[in-house]
Coordinates of C-alpha atoms in Angstrom, one line a residue:
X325 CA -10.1 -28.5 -42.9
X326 CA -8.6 -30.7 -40.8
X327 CA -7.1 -28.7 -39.1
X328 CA -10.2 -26.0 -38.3
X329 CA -11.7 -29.0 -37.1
X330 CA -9.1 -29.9 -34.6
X331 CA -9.3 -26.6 -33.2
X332 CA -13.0 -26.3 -32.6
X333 CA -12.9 -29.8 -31.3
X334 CA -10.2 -28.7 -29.1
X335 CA -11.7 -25.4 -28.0
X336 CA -14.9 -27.4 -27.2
X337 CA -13.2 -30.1 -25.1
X338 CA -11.7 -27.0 -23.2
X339 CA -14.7 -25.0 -22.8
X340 CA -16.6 -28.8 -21.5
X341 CA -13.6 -28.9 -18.7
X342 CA -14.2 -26.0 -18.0
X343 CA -17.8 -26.2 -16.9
X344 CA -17.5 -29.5 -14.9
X345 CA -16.0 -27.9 -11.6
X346 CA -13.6 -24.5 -10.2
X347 CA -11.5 -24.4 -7.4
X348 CA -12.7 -21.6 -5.6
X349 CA -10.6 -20.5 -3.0
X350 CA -8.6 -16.8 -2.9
X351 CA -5.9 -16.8 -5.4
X352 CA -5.0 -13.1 -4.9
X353 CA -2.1 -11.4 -6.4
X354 CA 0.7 -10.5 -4.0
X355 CA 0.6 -6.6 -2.9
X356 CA -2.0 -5.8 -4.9
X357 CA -4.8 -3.9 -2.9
X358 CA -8.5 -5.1 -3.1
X359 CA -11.4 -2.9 -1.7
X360 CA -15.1 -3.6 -1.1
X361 CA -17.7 -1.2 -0.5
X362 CA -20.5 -2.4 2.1
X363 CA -23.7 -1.2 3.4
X364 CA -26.4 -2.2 5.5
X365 CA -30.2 -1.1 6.4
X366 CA -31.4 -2.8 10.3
X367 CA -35.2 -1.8 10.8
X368 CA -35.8 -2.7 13.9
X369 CA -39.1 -2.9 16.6
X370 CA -38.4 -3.0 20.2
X371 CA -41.3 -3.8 22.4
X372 CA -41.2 -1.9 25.9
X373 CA -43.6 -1.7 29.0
X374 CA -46.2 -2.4 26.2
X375 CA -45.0 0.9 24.0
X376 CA -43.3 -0.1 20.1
X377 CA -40.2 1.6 19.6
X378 CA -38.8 1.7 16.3
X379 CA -35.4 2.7 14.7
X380 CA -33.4 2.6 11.7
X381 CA -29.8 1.9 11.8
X382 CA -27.9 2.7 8.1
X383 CA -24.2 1.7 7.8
X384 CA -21.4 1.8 5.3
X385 CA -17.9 0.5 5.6
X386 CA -15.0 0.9 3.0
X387 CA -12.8 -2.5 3.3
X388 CA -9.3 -3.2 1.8
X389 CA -7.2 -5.9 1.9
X390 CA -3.6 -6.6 0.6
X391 CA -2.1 -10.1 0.5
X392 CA 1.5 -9.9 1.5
X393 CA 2.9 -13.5 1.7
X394 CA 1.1 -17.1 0.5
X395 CA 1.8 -20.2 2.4
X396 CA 0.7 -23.4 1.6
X397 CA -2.2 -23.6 4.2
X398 CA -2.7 -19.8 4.4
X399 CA -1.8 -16.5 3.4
X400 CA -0.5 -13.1 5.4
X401 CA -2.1 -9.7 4.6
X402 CA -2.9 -5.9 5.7
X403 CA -6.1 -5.1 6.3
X404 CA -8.0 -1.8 6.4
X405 CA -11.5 -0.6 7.5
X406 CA -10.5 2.4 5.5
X407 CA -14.1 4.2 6.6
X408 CA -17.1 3.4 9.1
X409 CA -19.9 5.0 9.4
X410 CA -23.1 4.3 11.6
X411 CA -26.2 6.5 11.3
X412 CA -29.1 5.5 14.1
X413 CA -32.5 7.1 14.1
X414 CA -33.5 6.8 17.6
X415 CA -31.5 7.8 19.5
X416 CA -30.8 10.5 16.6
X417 CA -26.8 9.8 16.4
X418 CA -24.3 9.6 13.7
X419 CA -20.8 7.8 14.3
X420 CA -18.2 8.2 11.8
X421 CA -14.8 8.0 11.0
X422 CA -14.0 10.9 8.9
X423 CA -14.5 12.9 11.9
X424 CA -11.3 13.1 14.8
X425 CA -14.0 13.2 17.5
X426 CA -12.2 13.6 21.2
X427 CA -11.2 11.0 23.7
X428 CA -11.6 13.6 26.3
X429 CA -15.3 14.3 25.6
X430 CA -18.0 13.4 28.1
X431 CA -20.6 12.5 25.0
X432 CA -20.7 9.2 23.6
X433 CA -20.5 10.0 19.8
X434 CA -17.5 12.6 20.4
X435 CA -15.7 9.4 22.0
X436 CA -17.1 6.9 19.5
X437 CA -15.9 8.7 16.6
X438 CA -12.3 9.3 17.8
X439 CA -12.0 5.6 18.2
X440 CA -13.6 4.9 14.9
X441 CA -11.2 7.5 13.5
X442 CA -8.3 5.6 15.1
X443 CA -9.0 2.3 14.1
X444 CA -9.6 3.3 10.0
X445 CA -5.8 4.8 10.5
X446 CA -5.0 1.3 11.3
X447 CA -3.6 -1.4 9.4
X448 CA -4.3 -5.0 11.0
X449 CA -1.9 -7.7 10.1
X450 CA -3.7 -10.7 9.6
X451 CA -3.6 -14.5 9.1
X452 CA -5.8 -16.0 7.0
X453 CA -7.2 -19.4 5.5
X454 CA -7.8 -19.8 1.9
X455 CA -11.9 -19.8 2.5
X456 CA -11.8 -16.4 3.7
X457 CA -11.4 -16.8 8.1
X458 CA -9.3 -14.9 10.1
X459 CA -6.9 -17.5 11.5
X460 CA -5.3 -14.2 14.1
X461 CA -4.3 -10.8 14.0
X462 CA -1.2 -10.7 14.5
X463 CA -0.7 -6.7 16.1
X464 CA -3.9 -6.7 17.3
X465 CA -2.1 -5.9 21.0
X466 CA -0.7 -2.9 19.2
X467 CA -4.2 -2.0 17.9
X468 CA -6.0 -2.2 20.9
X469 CA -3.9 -0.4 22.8
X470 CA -3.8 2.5 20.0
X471 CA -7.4 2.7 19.3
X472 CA -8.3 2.5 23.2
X473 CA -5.8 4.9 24.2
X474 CA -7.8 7.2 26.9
X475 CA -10.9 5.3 27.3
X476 CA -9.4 4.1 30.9
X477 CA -10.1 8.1 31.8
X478 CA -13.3 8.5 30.1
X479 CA -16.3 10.6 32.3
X480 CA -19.7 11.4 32.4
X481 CA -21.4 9.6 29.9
X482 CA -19.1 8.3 27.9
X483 CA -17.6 6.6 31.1
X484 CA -21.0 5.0 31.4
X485 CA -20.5 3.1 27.7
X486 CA -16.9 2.4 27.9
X487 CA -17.9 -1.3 27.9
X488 CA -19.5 -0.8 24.5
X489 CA -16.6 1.5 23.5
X490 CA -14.3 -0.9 24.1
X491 CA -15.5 -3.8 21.9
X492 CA -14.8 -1.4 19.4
X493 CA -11.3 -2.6 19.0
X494 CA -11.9 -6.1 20.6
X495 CA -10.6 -9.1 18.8
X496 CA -14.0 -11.1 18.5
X497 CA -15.3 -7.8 16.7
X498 CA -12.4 -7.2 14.5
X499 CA -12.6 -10.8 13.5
X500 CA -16.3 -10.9 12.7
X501 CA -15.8 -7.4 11.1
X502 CA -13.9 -9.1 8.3
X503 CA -15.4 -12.6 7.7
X504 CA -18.2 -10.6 6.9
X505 CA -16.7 -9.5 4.1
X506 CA -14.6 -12.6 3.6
X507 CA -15.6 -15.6 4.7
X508 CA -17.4 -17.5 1.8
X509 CA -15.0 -19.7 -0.1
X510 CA -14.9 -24.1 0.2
X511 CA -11.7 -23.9 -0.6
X512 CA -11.7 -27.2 -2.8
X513 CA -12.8 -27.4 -6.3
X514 CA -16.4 -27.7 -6.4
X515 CA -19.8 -28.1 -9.3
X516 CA -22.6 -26.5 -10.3
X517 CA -24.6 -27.3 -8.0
X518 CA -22.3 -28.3 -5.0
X519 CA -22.8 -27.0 -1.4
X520 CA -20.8 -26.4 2.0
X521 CA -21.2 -24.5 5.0
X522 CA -19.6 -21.4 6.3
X523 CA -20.1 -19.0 9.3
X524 CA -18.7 -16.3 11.4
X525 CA -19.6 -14.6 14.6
X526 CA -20.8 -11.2 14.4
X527 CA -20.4 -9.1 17.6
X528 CA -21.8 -5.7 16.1
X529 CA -23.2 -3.8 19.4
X530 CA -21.9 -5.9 21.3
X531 CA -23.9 -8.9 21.3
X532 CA -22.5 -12.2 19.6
X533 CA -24.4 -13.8 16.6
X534 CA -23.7 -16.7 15.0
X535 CA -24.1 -16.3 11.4
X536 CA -24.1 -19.9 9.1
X537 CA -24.8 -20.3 5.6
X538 CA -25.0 -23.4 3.6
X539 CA -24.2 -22.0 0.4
X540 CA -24.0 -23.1 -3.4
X541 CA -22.7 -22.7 -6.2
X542 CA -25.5 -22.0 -8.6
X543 CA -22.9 -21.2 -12.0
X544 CA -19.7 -20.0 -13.1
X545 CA -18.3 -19.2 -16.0
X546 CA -14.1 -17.5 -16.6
X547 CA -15.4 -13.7 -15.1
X548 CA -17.2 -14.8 -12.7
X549 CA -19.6 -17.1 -10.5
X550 CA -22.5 -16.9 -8.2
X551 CA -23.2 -18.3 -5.3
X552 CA -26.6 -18.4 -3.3
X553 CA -26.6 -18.9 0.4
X554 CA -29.6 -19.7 2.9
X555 CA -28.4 -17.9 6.0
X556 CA -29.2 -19.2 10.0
X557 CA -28.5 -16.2 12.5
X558 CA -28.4 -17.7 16.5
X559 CA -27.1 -16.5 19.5
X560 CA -23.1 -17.0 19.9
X561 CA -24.0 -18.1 23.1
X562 CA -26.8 -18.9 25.9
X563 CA -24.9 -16.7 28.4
X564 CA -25.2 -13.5 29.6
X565 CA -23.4 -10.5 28.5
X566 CA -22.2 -8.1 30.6
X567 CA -22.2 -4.7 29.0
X568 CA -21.7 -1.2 31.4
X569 CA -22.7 -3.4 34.5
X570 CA -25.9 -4.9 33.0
X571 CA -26.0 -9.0 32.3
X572 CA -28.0 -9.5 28.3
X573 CA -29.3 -12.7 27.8
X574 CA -29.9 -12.8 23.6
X575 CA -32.5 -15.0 22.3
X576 CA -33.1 -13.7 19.1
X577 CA -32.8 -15.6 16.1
X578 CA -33.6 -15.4 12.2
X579 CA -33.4 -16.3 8.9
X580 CA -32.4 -15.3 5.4
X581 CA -30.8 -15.4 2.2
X582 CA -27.4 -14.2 0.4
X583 CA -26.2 -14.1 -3.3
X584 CA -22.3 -13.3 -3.8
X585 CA -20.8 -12.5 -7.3
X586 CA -17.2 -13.5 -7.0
X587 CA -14.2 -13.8 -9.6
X588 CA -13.2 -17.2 -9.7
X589 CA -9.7 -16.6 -10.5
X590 CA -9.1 -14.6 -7.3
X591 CA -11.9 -16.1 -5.5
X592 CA -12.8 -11.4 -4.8
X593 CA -15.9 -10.0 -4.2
X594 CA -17.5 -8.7 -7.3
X595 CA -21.1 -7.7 -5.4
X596 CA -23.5 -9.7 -2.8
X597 CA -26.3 -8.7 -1.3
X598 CA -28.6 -10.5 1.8
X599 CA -31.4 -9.9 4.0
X600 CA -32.2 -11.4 7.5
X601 CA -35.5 -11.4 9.4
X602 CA -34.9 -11.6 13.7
X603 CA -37.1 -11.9 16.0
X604 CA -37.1 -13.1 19.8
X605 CA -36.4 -11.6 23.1
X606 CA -33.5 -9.9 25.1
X607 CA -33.6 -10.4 28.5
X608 CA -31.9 -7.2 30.8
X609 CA -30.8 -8.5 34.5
X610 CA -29.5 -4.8 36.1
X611 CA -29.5 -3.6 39.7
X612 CA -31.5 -6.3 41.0
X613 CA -34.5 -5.8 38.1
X614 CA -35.2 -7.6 35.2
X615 CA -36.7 -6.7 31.5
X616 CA -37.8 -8.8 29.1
X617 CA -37.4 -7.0 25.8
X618 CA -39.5 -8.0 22.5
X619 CA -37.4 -7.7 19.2
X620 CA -38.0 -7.7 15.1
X621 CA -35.5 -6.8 13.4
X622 CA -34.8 -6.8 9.4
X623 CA -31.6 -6.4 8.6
X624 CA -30.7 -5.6 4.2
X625 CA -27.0 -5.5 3.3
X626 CA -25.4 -5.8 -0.2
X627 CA -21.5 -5.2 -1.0
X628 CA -19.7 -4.0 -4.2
X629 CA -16.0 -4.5 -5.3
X630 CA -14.6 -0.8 -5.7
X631 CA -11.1 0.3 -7.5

């Protein structure tokens, strides 16, 4: 009896440790692979000379990332955007990976999906923190120049968006592209309860947005823990872009929220989904005229861990 009674008491005090706090930070087993699946719906409304133009943007990504060498502060691994693909209702366009496409084309798509192709046959080499941010990538000279190769004789046009083209396979993008996916962890033990603050620059089409969260941990248990974020998109920066010749000024901004299902052991994906509401203007400066351009946009994205 005394004995039983050791036990539970012991098997209580451990399961009461337990629940007071988890290090959450990426605790991921050397060489092993890890992939997410990811998709996103953007409805937006874009407001011209007085007319409402709306379009749907769909868009699913295959991610994998193998950790190749811990350090103390942070960790080396491969990364792969093992498929992309971006389907856009107006314009009617679908870009993809899966297909070779040609850098020789004069049509946008033909070019787009070559480099898309190119870059999902690439590994990056990255450095990262243990909260999930890109620290560099390491080859990403290598990259660039692989997954850009041609663009510098591009025509007709797909000369016209080599600007766009190019951020492709630029580092800001490539960066953002996988904090998406990533970038969630304190990296210190935390409670129930317990909050911090995390963000990453998106620069899909383009145009830089900041995206913070002040997320919390709402419960864990061994499998697994969620987390719940309230999500603050702003413009990267008050300056202009300057995209095929024309200077963008962004001003839109939004809000939303998040909820990630992570293994606390590894500090992985398990699923997440999100949903942002933007709205505000972007401003078009371009051969000497100027357009003011009214935007909504709703943007629904949830992710899945896949074997």
């Amino acid at each position: 009896m005394k004995i039983l009674l050791t036990s539970i008491f012991i098997t209580v005090l451990s399961s009461f440790a337990f629940s007071q706090s988890v290090e959450l930070k990426y605790n991921l087993d050397k060489d092993k692979t890890y992939k997410v699946k990811s998709s996103s719906i953007q409805d937006q409304t874009v407001t011209m000379q007085g007319m409402e133009r709306k379009s749907e943007t769909r868009s699913i990504s295959y991610f994998s990332l193998k950790m190749l060498d811990p350090k103390p502060d942070f960790f080396i691994a491969e990364v792969k955007f093992d498929t992309l693909k971006t389907t856009i209702s107006m314009p009617p366009m679908e870009l993809t990976s899966a297909k070779k496409g040609d850098i020789n084309s004069e049509e946008v798509g033909e070019v787009s999906n070559c480099i898309l192709n190119r870059l999902s046959n690439s590994t990056l080499v990255v450095r990262m923190d243990y909260t999930g941010h890109v620290q560099e990538i390491m080859n990403h000279r290598v990259i660039k120049e692989t997954v850009l190769a041609g663009t510098d004789s591009l025509k007709g046009q797909a000369a016209m968006a080599k600007g766009q083209l190019e951020m492709i396979a630029s580092k800001d993008a490539l960066i953002g592209m996988i904090e998406g996916v990533t970038a969630y962890l304190p990296n210190k033990e935390v409670k129930k309860g317990d909050s911090w603050e995390s963000s990453f620059i998106s620069k899909n089409g383009g145009v830089g947005m900041n995206i913070s969260s002040n997320l919390k941990l709402k419960e864990f248990f061994k499998k697994n823990a969620v987390i719940e974020g309230d999500v603050v998109a702003e413009p990267e920066s008050s300056e202009p872009t300057v995209m095929n010749g024309a200077e963008i000024t962004n001003e839109l901004r939004g809000l939303g929220k998040s909820t990630i299902e992570i293994d606390p052991e590894t500090g992985w994906i398990i699923s997440s989904s999100s949903k942002i509401q933007l709205s505000g203007n972007m401003h078009i400066k371009a051969q000497g005229q100027n357009m003011t351009m009214p935007v909504e946009s709703i943007i629904t994205g949830e992710s899945m861990v896949i074997e």
